[in-house]
Amino acid sequence: MASLPLHLPQSLRSFSLRPAAASSNGAPFSFDPKPKGPVILEIRLEKIRRPLTRTRANDPVKVKELMESIREIGLQEPGADYEAKLAL
């Protein structure tokens, strides 16, 4: 890896960097070395905007099939045993 020397005038050599209050997604930065749980933020509803373009298209036939399946047999969720096997 190459190194690039950076020559700064004396007036710029005494600057300091301060961390921003929050990241680009609004989550606060944490410099605490001890891991903590997830960060939960309250956001006003008017601050939430949907994307201007859809991220993906929904196939109407597949959506209808899924709705019928849920109506007939209910919403299926894998059990704890199944999830444990996936972790192996």
PDB file of N, CA and C in Angstrom:
ATOM      1  N   MET A   1       0.835  -1.161   0.000  1.00  0.00           N
ATOM      2  CA  MET A   1       0.000   0.000   0.000  1.00  0.00           C
ATOM      3  C   MET A   1       0.888   1.234   0.000  1.00  0.00           C
ATOM      4  N   ALA A   2       0.621   2.163  -0.865  1.00  0.00           N
ATOM      5  CA  ALA A   2       1.433   3.364  -0.984  1.00  0.00           C
ATOM      6  C   ALA A   2       1.001   4.393   0.048  1.00  0.00           C
ATOM      7  N   SER A   3       1.956   5.211   0.465  1.00  0.00           N
ATOM      8  CA  SER A   3       1.615   6.297   1.387  1.00  0.00           C
ATOM      9  C   SER A   3       1.665   7.607   0.622  1.00  0.00           C
ATOM     10  N   LEU A   4       0.827   8.515   1.022  1.00  0.00           N
ATOM     11  CA  LEU A   4       0.740   9.811   0.361  1.00  0.00           C
ATOM     12  C   LEU A   4       1.009  10.885   1.399  1.00  0.00           C
ATOM     13  N   PRO A   5       2.157  11.552   1.301  1.00  0.00           N
ATOM     14  CA  PRO A   5       2.427  12.610   2.279  1.00  0.00           C
ATOM     15  C   PRO A   5       1.500  13.799   2.029  1.00  0.00           C
ATOM     16  N   LEU A   6       1.024  14.379   3.106  1.00  0.00           N
ATOM     17  CA  LEU A   6       0.128  15.524   3.013  1.00  0.00           C
ATOM     18  C   LEU A   6       0.791  16.690   3.718  1.00  0.00           C
ATOM     19  N   HIS A   7       1.106  17.722   2.960  1.00  0.00           N
ATOM     20  CA  HIS A   7       1.760  18.905   3.515  1.00  0.00           C
ATOM     21  C   HIS A   7       0.717  19.989   3.704  1.00  0.00           C
ATOM     22  N   LEU A   8       0.522  20.382   4.959  1.00  0.00           N
ATOM     23  CA  LEU A   8      -0.460  21.406   5.286  1.00  0.00           C
ATOM     24  C   LEU A   8       0.243  22.655   5.784  1.00  0.00           C
ATOM     25  N   PRO A   9      -0.320  23.809   5.478  1.00  0.00           N
ATOM     26  CA  PRO A   9       0.252  25.025   6.056  1.00  0.00           C
ATOM     27  C   PRO A   9       0.074  25.025   7.575  1.00  0.00           C
ATOM     28  N   GLN A  10       0.904  25.791   8.266  1.00  0.00           N
ATOM     29  CA  GLN A  10       0.873  25.828   9.730  1.00  0.00           C
ATOM     30  C   GLN A  10      -0.512  26.184  10.252  1.00  0.00           C
ATOM     31  N   SER A  11      -1.246  27.019   9.551  1.00  0.00           N
ATOM     32  CA  SER A  11      -2.562  27.452  10.032  1.00  0.00           C
ATOM     33  C   SER A  11      -3.571  26.302  10.067  1.00  0.00           C
ATOM     34  N   LEU A  12      -3.353  25.265   9.277  1.00  0.00           N
ATOM     35  CA  LEU A  12      -4.285  24.144   9.246  1.00  0.00           C
ATOM     36  C   LEU A  12      -3.830  22.957  10.088  1.00  0.00           C
ATOM     37  N   ARG A  13      -2.675  23.038  10.677  1.00  0.00           N
ATOM     38  CA  ARG A  13      -2.148  21.892  11.415  1.00  0.00           C
ATOM     39  C   ARG A  13      -2.743  21.736  12.810  1.00  0.00           C
ATOM     40  N   SER A  14      -3.383  22.749  13.317  1.00  0.00           N
ATOM     41  CA  SER A  14      -3.898  22.653  14.683  1.00  0.00           C
ATOM     42  C   SER A  14      -5.420  22.514  14.706  1.00  0.00           C
ATOM     43  N   PHE A  15      -5.960  21.775  13.773  1.00  0.00           N
ATOM     44  CA  PHE A  15      -7.403  21.558  13.776  1.00  0.00           C
ATOM     45  C   PHE A  15      -7.712  20.286  14.542  1.00  0.00           C
ATOM     46  N   SER A  16      -8.948  20.163  14.960  1.00  0.00           N
ATOM     47  CA  SER A  16      -9.358  18.947  15.651  1.00  0.00           C
ATOM     48  C   SER A  16     -10.632  18.427  15.014  1.00  0.00           C
ATOM     49  N   LEU A  17     -10.781  17.127  15.072  1.00  0.00           N
ATOM     50  CA  LEU A  17     -11.973  16.491  14.526  1.00  0.00           C
ATOM     51  C   LEU A  17     -12.909  16.145  15.670  1.00  0.00           C
ATOM     52  N   ARG A  18     -14.180  16.465  15.493  1.00  0.00           N
ATOM     53  CA  ARG A  18     -15.193  16.094  16.475  1.00  0.00           C
ATOM     54  C   ARG A  18     -16.186  15.187  15.783  1.00  0.00           C
ATOM     55  N   PRO A  19     -16.621  14.142  16.443  1.00  0.00           N
ATOM     56  CA  PRO A  19     -17.602  13.255  15.814  1.00  0.00           C
ATOM     57  C   PRO A  19     -18.935  13.965  15.625  1.00  0.00           C
ATOM     58  N   ALA A  20     -19.623  13.598  14.563  1.00  0.00           N
ATOM     59  CA  ALA A  20     -20.956  14.142  14.328  1.00  0.00           C
ATOM     60  C   ALA A  20     -21.908  13.582  15.371  1.00  0.00           C
ATOM     61  N   ALA A  21     -23.013  14.291  15.583  1.00  0.00           N
ATOM     62  CA  ALA A  21     -23.981  13.860  16.588  1.00  0.00           C
ATOM     63  C   ALA A  21     -24.699  12.589  16.172  1.00  0.00           C
ATOM     64  N   ALA A  22     -24.871  12.382  14.865  1.00  0.00           N
ATOM     65  CA  ALA A  22     -25.602  11.205  14.397  1.00  0.00           C
ATOM     66  C   ALA A  22     -25.090  10.816  13.021  1.00  0.00           C
ATOM     67  N   SER A  23     -25.316   9.566  12.658  1.00  0.00           N
ATOM     68  CA  SER A  23     -24.923   9.084  11.343  1.00  0.00           C
ATOM     69  C   SER A  23     -25.937   9.544  10.304  1.00  0.00           C
ATOM     70  N   SER A  24     -25.707   9.194   9.061  1.00  0.00           N
ATOM     71  CA  SER A  24     -26.595   9.627   7.985  1.00  0.00           C
ATOM     72  C   SER A  24     -27.999   9.064   8.118  1.00  0.00           C
ATOM     73  N   ASN A  25     -28.158   7.948   8.839  1.00  0.00           N
ATOM     74  CA  ASN A  25     -29.502   7.392   9.012  1.00  0.00           C
ATOM     75  C   ASN A  25     -30.144   7.844  10.319  1.00  0.00           C
ATOM     76  N   GLY A  26     -29.499   8.756  11.035  1.00  0.00           N
ATOM     77  CA  GLY A  26     -30.081   9.310  12.244  1.00  0.00           C
ATOM     78  C   GLY A  26     -29.677   8.610  13.524  1.00  0.00           C
ATOM     79  N   ALA A  27     -29.027   7.458  13.416  1.00  0.00           N
ATOM     80  CA  ALA A  27     -28.623   6.728  14.614  1.00  0.00           C
ATOM     81  C   ALA A  27     -27.411   7.417  15.235  1.00  0.00           C
ATOM     82  N   PRO A  28     -27.410   7.622  16.544  1.00  0.00           N
ATOM     83  CA  PRO A  28     -26.267   8.284  17.165  1.00  0.00           C
ATOM     84  C   PRO A  28     -25.024   7.412  17.100  1.00  0.00           C
ATOM     85  N   PHE A  29     -23.872   8.070  16.920  1.00  0.00           N
ATOM     86  CA  PHE A  29     -22.615   7.338  16.943  1.00  0.00           C
ATOM     87  C   PHE A  29     -22.314   6.929  18.375  1.00  0.00           C
ATOM     88  N   SER A  30     -21.699   5.808  18.543  1.00  0.00           N
ATOM     89  CA  SER A  30     -21.327   5.353  19.873  1.00  0.00           C
ATOM     90  C   SER A  30     -19.847   5.012  19.858  1.00  0.00           C
ATOM     91  N   PHE A  31     -19.075   5.668  20.721  1.00  0.00           N
ATOM     92  CA  PHE A  31     -17.653   5.381  20.811  1.00  0.00           C
ATOM     93  C   PHE A  31     -17.352   4.572  22.062  1.00  0.00           C
ATOM     94  N   ASP A  32     -18.385   4.084  22.729  1.00  0.00           N
ATOM     95  CA  ASP A  32     -18.242   3.263  23.921  1.00  0.00           C
ATOM     96  C   ASP A  32     -17.770   1.877  23.496  1.00  0.00           C
ATOM     97  N   PRO A  33     -16.633   1.399  24.011  1.00  0.00           N
ATOM     98  CA  PRO A  33     -16.145   0.081  23.579  1.00  0.00           C
ATOM     99  C   PRO A  33     -17.033  -1.073  24.030  1.00  0.00           C
ATOM    100  N   LYS A  34     -17.856  -0.862  25.064  1.00  0.00           N
ATOM    101  CA  LYS A  34     -18.746  -1.925  25.524  1.00  0.00           C
ATOM    102  C   LYS A  34     -19.965  -1.979  24.614  1.00  0.00           C
ATOM    103  N   PRO A  35     -20.249  -3.136  24.039  1.00  0.00           N
ATOM    104  CA  PRO A  35     -21.414  -3.216  23.154  1.00  0.00           C
ATOM    105  C   PRO A  35     -22.701  -3.022  23.944  1.00  0.00           C
ATOM    106  N   LYS A  36     -23.617  -2.310  23.327  1.00  0.00           N
ATOM    107  CA  LYS A  36     -24.923  -2.078  23.928  1.00  0.00           C
ATOM    108  C   LYS A  36     -25.972  -2.646  22.991  1.00  0.00           C
ATOM    109  N   GLY A  37     -27.195  -2.629  23.419  1.00  0.00           N
ATOM    110  CA  GLY A  37     -28.290  -3.142  22.605  1.00  0.00           C
ATOM    111  C   GLY A  37     -28.589  -2.222  21.434  1.00  0.00           C
ATOM    112  N   PRO A  38     -29.615  -2.556  20.679  1.00  0.00           N
ATOM    113  CA  PRO A  38     -29.978  -1.742  19.521  1.00  0.00           C
ATOM    114  C   PRO A  38     -30.438  -0.356  19.955  1.00  0.00           C
ATOM    115  N   VAL A  39     -30.251   0.599  19.077  1.00  0.00           N
ATOM    116  CA  VAL A  39     -30.662   1.971  19.339  1.00  0.00           C
ATOM    117  C   VAL A  39     -32.079   2.148  18.823  1.00  0.00           C
ATOM    118  N   ILE A  40     -32.943   2.666  19.671  1.00  0.00           N
ATOM    119  CA  ILE A  40     -34.326   2.909  19.278  1.00  0.00           C
ATOM    120  C   ILE A  40     -34.545   4.412  19.261  1.00  0.00           C
ATOM    121  N   LEU A  41     -34.966   4.929  18.133  1.00  0.00           N
ATOM    122  CA  LEU A  41     -35.218   6.352  17.988  1.00  0.00           C
ATOM    123  C   LEU A  41     -36.686   6.592  17.718  1.00  0.00           C
ATOM    124  N   GLU A  42     -37.220   7.646  18.301  1.00  0.00           N
ATOM    125  CA  GLU A  42     -38.580   8.052  17.970  1.00  0.00           C
ATOM    126  C   GLU A  42     -38.482   9.091  16.864  1.00  0.00           C
ATOM    127  N   ILE A  43     -39.226   8.856  15.794  1.00  0.00           N
ATOM    128  CA  ILE A  43     -39.207   9.754  14.639  1.00  0.00           C
ATOM    129  C   ILE A  43     -40.627  10.221  14.384  1.00  0.00           C
ATOM    130  N   ARG A  44     -40.793  11.505  14.186  1.00  0.00           N
ATOM    131  CA  ARG A  44     -42.114  12.044  13.879  1.00  0.00           C
ATOM    132  C   ARG A  44     -42.564  11.498  12.525  1.00  0.00           C
ATOM    133  N   LEU A  45     -43.852  11.179  12.425  1.00  0.00           N
ATOM    134  CA  LEU A  45     -44.380  10.574  11.205  1.00  0.00           C
ATOM    135  C   LEU A  45     -44.127  11.430   9.976  1.00  0.00           C
ATOM    136  N   GLU A  46     -44.205  12.737  10.125  1.00  0.00           N
ATOM    137  CA  GLU A  46     -44.007  13.597   8.949  1.00  0.00           C
ATOM    138  C   GLU A  46     -42.565  13.593   8.454  1.00  0.00           C
ATOM    139  N   LYS A  47     -41.638  13.054   9.250  1.00  0.00           N
ATOM    140  CA  LYS A  47     -40.240  12.933   8.822  1.00  0.00           C
ATOM    141  C   LYS A  47     -40.000  11.681   7.979  1.00  0.00           C
ATOM    142  N   ILE A  48     -40.943  10.746   7.991  1.00  0.00           N
ATOM    143  CA  ILE A  48     -40.786   9.497   7.249  1.00  0.00           C
ATOM    144  C   ILE A  48     -41.362   9.682   5.857  1.00  0.00           C
ATOM    145  N   ARG A  49     -40.533   9.420   4.849  1.00  0.00           N
ATOM    146  CA  ARG A  49     -40.991   9.564   3.468  1.00  0.00           C
ATOM    147  C   ARG A  49     -40.798   8.247   2.740  1.00  0.00           C
ATOM    148  N   ARG A  50     -41.759   7.901   1.923  1.00  0.00           N
ATOM    149  CA  ARG A  50     -41.641   6.684   1.130  1.00  0.00           C
ATOM    150  C   ARG A  50     -40.766   6.976  -0.087  1.00  0.00           C
ATOM    151  N   PRO A  51     -40.125   5.967  -0.632  1.00  0.00           N
ATOM    152  CA  PRO A  51     -39.317   6.176  -1.835  1.00  0.00           C
ATOM    153  C   PRO A  51     -40.195   6.642  -2.992  1.00  0.00           C
ATOM    154  N   LEU A  52     -39.649   7.490  -3.829  1.00  0.00           N
ATOM    155  CA  LEU A  52     -40.409   7.981  -4.972  1.00  0.00           C
ATOM    156  C   LEU A  52     -40.623   6.895  -6.012  1.00  0.00           C
ATOM    157  N   THR A  53     -39.704   5.962  -6.077  1.00  0.00           N
ATOM    158  CA  THR A  53     -39.867   4.843  -7.009  1.00  0.00           C
ATOM    159  C   THR A  53     -39.982   3.566  -6.196  1.00  0.00           C
ATOM    160  N   ARG A  54     -40.752   2.648  -6.676  1.00  0.00           N
ATOM    161  CA  ARG A  54     -40.897   1.366  -5.975  1.00  0.00           C
ATOM    162  C   ARG A  54     -39.582   0.615  -6.044  1.00  0.00           C
ATOM    163  N   THR A  55     -39.236  -0.035  -4.971  1.00  0.00           N
ATOM    164  CA  THR A  55     -37.983  -0.782  -4.958  1.00  0.00           C
ATOM    165  C   THR A  55     -38.102  -2.108  -5.698  1.00  0.00           C
ATOM    166  N   ARG A  56     -39.328  -2.641  -5.771  1.00  0.00           N
ATOM    167  CA  ARG A  56     -39.550  -3.865  -6.534  1.00  0.00           C
ATOM    168  C   ARG A  56     -41.018  -3.934  -6.918  1.00  0.00           C
ATOM    169  N   ALA A  57     -41.287  -4.696  -7.939  1.00  0.00           N
ATOM    170  CA  ALA A  57     -42.669  -4.862  -8.393  1.00  0.00           C
ATOM    171  C   ALA A  57     -43.268  -6.098  -7.725  1.00  0.00           C
ATOM    172  N   ASN A  58     -44.538  -6.019  -7.390  1.00  0.00           N
ATOM    173  CA  ASN A  58     -45.245  -7.169  -6.830  1.00  0.00           C
ATOM    174  C   ASN A  58     -46.019  -7.854  -7.942  1.00  0.00           C
ATOM    175  N   ASP A  59     -45.807  -9.158  -8.068  1.00  0.00           N
ATOM    176  CA  ASP A  59     -46.537  -9.944  -9.056  1.00  0.00           C
ATOM    177  C   ASP A  59     -47.944 -10.181  -8.509  1.00  0.00           C
ATOM    178  N   PRO A  60     -48.980  -9.621  -9.151  1.00  0.00           N
ATOM    179  CA  PRO A  60     -50.340  -9.759  -8.626  1.00  0.00           C
ATOM    180  C   PRO A  60     -50.786 -11.212  -8.474  1.00  0.00           C
ATOM    181  N   VAL A  61     -50.343 -12.095  -9.357  1.00  0.00           N
ATOM    182  CA  VAL A  61     -50.730 -13.508  -9.270  1.00  0.00           C
ATOM    183  C   VAL A  61     -50.135 -14.134  -8.010  1.00  0.00           C
ATOM    184  N   LYS A  62     -48.854 -13.868  -7.750  1.00  0.00           N
ATOM    185  CA  LYS A  62     -48.205 -14.427  -6.567  1.00  0.00           C
ATOM    186  C   LYS A  62     -48.799 -13.854  -5.283  1.00  0.00           C
ATOM    187  N   VAL A  63     -49.140 -12.575  -5.297  1.00  0.00           N
ATOM    188  CA  VAL A  63     -49.756 -11.963  -4.119  1.00  0.00           C
ATOM    189  C   VAL A  63     -51.102 -12.616  -3.842  1.00  0.00           C
ATOM    190  N   LYS A  64     -51.886 -12.857  -4.897  1.00  0.00           N
ATOM    191  CA  LYS A  64     -53.193 -13.496  -4.731  1.00  0.00           C
ATOM    192  C   LYS A  64     -53.030 -14.917  -4.186  1.00  0.00           C
ATOM    193  N   GLU A  65     -52.049 -15.673  -4.719  1.00  0.00           N
ATOM    194  CA  GLU A  65     -51.794 -17.028  -4.229  1.00  0.00           C
ATOM    195  C   GLU A  65     -51.404 -17.010  -2.749  1.00  0.00           C
ATOM    196  N   LEU A  66     -50.580 -16.056  -2.372  1.00  0.00           N
ATOM    197  CA  LEU A  66     -50.169 -15.945  -0.977  1.00  0.00           C
ATOM    198  C   LEU A  66     -51.366 -15.620  -0.089  1.00  0.00           C
ATOM    199  N   MET A  67     -52.206 -14.699  -0.514  1.00  0.00           N
ATOM    200  CA  MET A  67     -53.399 -14.347   0.259  1.00  0.00           C
ATOM    201  C   MET A  67     -54.308 -15.555   0.447  1.00  0.00           C
ATOM    202  N   GLU A  68     -54.497 -16.334  -0.614  1.00  0.00           N
ATOM    203  CA  GLU A  68     -55.348 -17.527  -0.525  1.00  0.00           C
ATOM    204  C   GLU A  68     -54.741 -18.563   0.422  1.00  0.00           C
ATOM    205  N   SER A  69     -53.428 -18.731   0.362  1.00  0.00           N
ATOM    206  CA  SER A  69     -52.753 -19.684   1.236  1.00  0.00           C
ATOM    207  C   SER A  69     -52.905 -19.274   2.700  1.00  0.00           C
ATOM    208  N   ILE A  70     -52.716 -17.999   2.985  1.00  0.00           N
ATOM    209  CA  ILE A  70     -52.865 -17.522   4.360  1.00  0.00           C
ATOM    210  C   ILE A  70     -54.305 -17.688   4.821  1.00  0.00           C
ATOM    211  N   ARG A  71     -55.246 -17.430   3.937  1.00  0.00           N
ATOM    212  CA  ARG A  71     -56.658 -17.581   4.283  1.00  0.00           C
ATOM    213  C   ARG A  71     -56.978 -19.040   4.617  1.00  0.00           C
ATOM    214  N   GLU A  72     -56.409 -19.987   3.861  1.00  0.00           N
ATOM    215  CA  GLU A  72     -56.708 -21.410   4.053  1.00  0.00           C
ATOM    216  C   GLU A  72     -56.004 -22.013   5.265  1.00  0.00           C
ATOM    217  N   ILE A  73     -54.677 -21.811   5.368  1.00  0.00           N
ATOM    218  CA  ILE A  73     -53.920 -22.504   6.416  1.00  0.00           C
ATOM    219  C   ILE A  73     -53.319 -21.560   7.456  1.00  0.00           C
ATOM    220  N   GLY A  74     -53.504 -20.280   7.292  1.00  0.00           N
ATOM    221  CA  GLY A  74     -52.962 -19.311   8.243  1.00  0.00           C
ATOM    222  C   GLY A  74     -51.519 -18.959   7.921  1.00  0.00           C
ATOM    223  N   LEU A  75     -50.997 -18.028   8.666  1.00  0.00           N
ATOM    224  CA  LEU A  75     -49.622 -17.589   8.479  1.00  0.00           C
ATOM    225  C   LEU A  75     -48.692 -18.604   9.123  1.00  0.00           C
ATOM    226  N   GLN A  76     -47.789 -19.147   8.361  1.00  0.00           N
ATOM    227  CA  GLN A  76     -46.881 -20.180   8.851  1.00  0.00           C
ATOM    228  C   GLN A  76     -45.566 -19.548   9.289  1.00  0.00           C
ATOM    229  N   GLU A  77     -45.110 -19.906  10.489  1.00  0.00           N
ATOM    230  CA  GLU A  77     -43.834 -19.431  11.004  1.00  0.00           C
ATOM    231  C   GLU A  77     -43.006 -20.633  11.418  1.00  0.00           C
ATOM    232  N   PRO A  78     -41.712 -20.626  11.114  1.00  0.00           N
ATOM    233  CA  PRO A  78     -40.885 -21.758  11.534  1.00  0.00           C
ATOM    234  C   PRO A  78     -40.782 -21.804  13.052  1.00  0.00           C
ATOM    235  N   GLY A  79     -40.757 -23.014  13.604  1.00  0.00           N
ATOM    236  CA  GLY A  79     -40.644 -23.191  15.048  1.00  0.00           C
ATOM    237  C   GLY A  79     -39.224 -22.974  15.516  1.00  0.00           C
ATOM    238  N   ALA A  80     -39.026 -22.952  16.819  1.00  0.00           N
ATOM    239  CA  ALA A  80     -37.703 -22.737  17.401  1.00  0.00           C
ATOM    240  C   ALA A  80     -36.746 -23.848  16.986  1.00  0.00           C
ATOM    241  N   ASP A  81     -37.246 -25.083  16.864  1.00  0.00           N
ATOM    242  CA  ASP A  81     -36.410 -26.212  16.468  1.00  0.00           C
ATOM    243  C   ASP A  81     -35.869 -25.997  15.057  1.00  0.00           C
ATOM    244  N   TYR A  82     -36.723 -25.534  14.160  1.00  0.00           N
ATOM    245  CA  TYR A  82     -36.313 -25.283  12.777  1.00  0.00           C
ATOM    246  C   TYR A  82     -35.258 -24.179  12.736  1.00  0.00           C
ATOM    247  N   GLU A  83     -35.468 -23.113  13.509  1.00  0.00           N
ATOM    248  CA  GLU A  83     -34.507 -22.012  13.529  1.00  0.00           C
ATOM    249  C   GLU A  83     -33.178 -22.462  14.119  1.00  0.00           C
ATOM    250  N   ALA A  84     -33.210 -23.350  15.114  1.00  0.00           N
ATOM    251  CA  ALA A  84     -31.976 -23.853  15.712  1.00  0.00           C
ATOM    252  C   ALA A  84     -31.185 -24.672  14.699  1.00  0.00           C
ATOM    253  N   LYS A  85     -31.878 -25.454  13.873  1.00  0.00           N
ATOM    254  CA  LYS A  85     -31.192 -26.250  12.851  1.00  0.00           C
ATOM    255  C   LYS A  85     -30.554 -25.353  11.800  1.00  0.00           C
ATOM    256  N   LEU A  86     -31.198 -24.222  11.499  1.00  0.00           N
ATOM    257  CA  LEU A  86     -30.623 -23.294  10.529  1.00  0.00           C
ATOM    258  C   LEU A  86     -29.338 -22.669  11.049  1.00  0.00           C
ATOM    259  N   ALA A  87     -29.236 -22.502  12.359  1.00  0.00           N
ATOM    260  CA  ALA A  87     -28.057 -21.882  12.953  1.00  0.00           C
ATOM    261  C   ALA A  87     -26.843 -22.800  12.901  1.00  0.00           C
ATOM    262  N   LEU A  88     -27.063 -24.098  12.740  1.00  0.00           N
ATOM    263  CA  LEU A  88     -25.937 -25.041  12.709  1.00  0.00           C
ATOM    264  C   LEU A  88     -25.202 -24.959  11.462  1.00  0.00           C
TER     265      LEU A  88
END
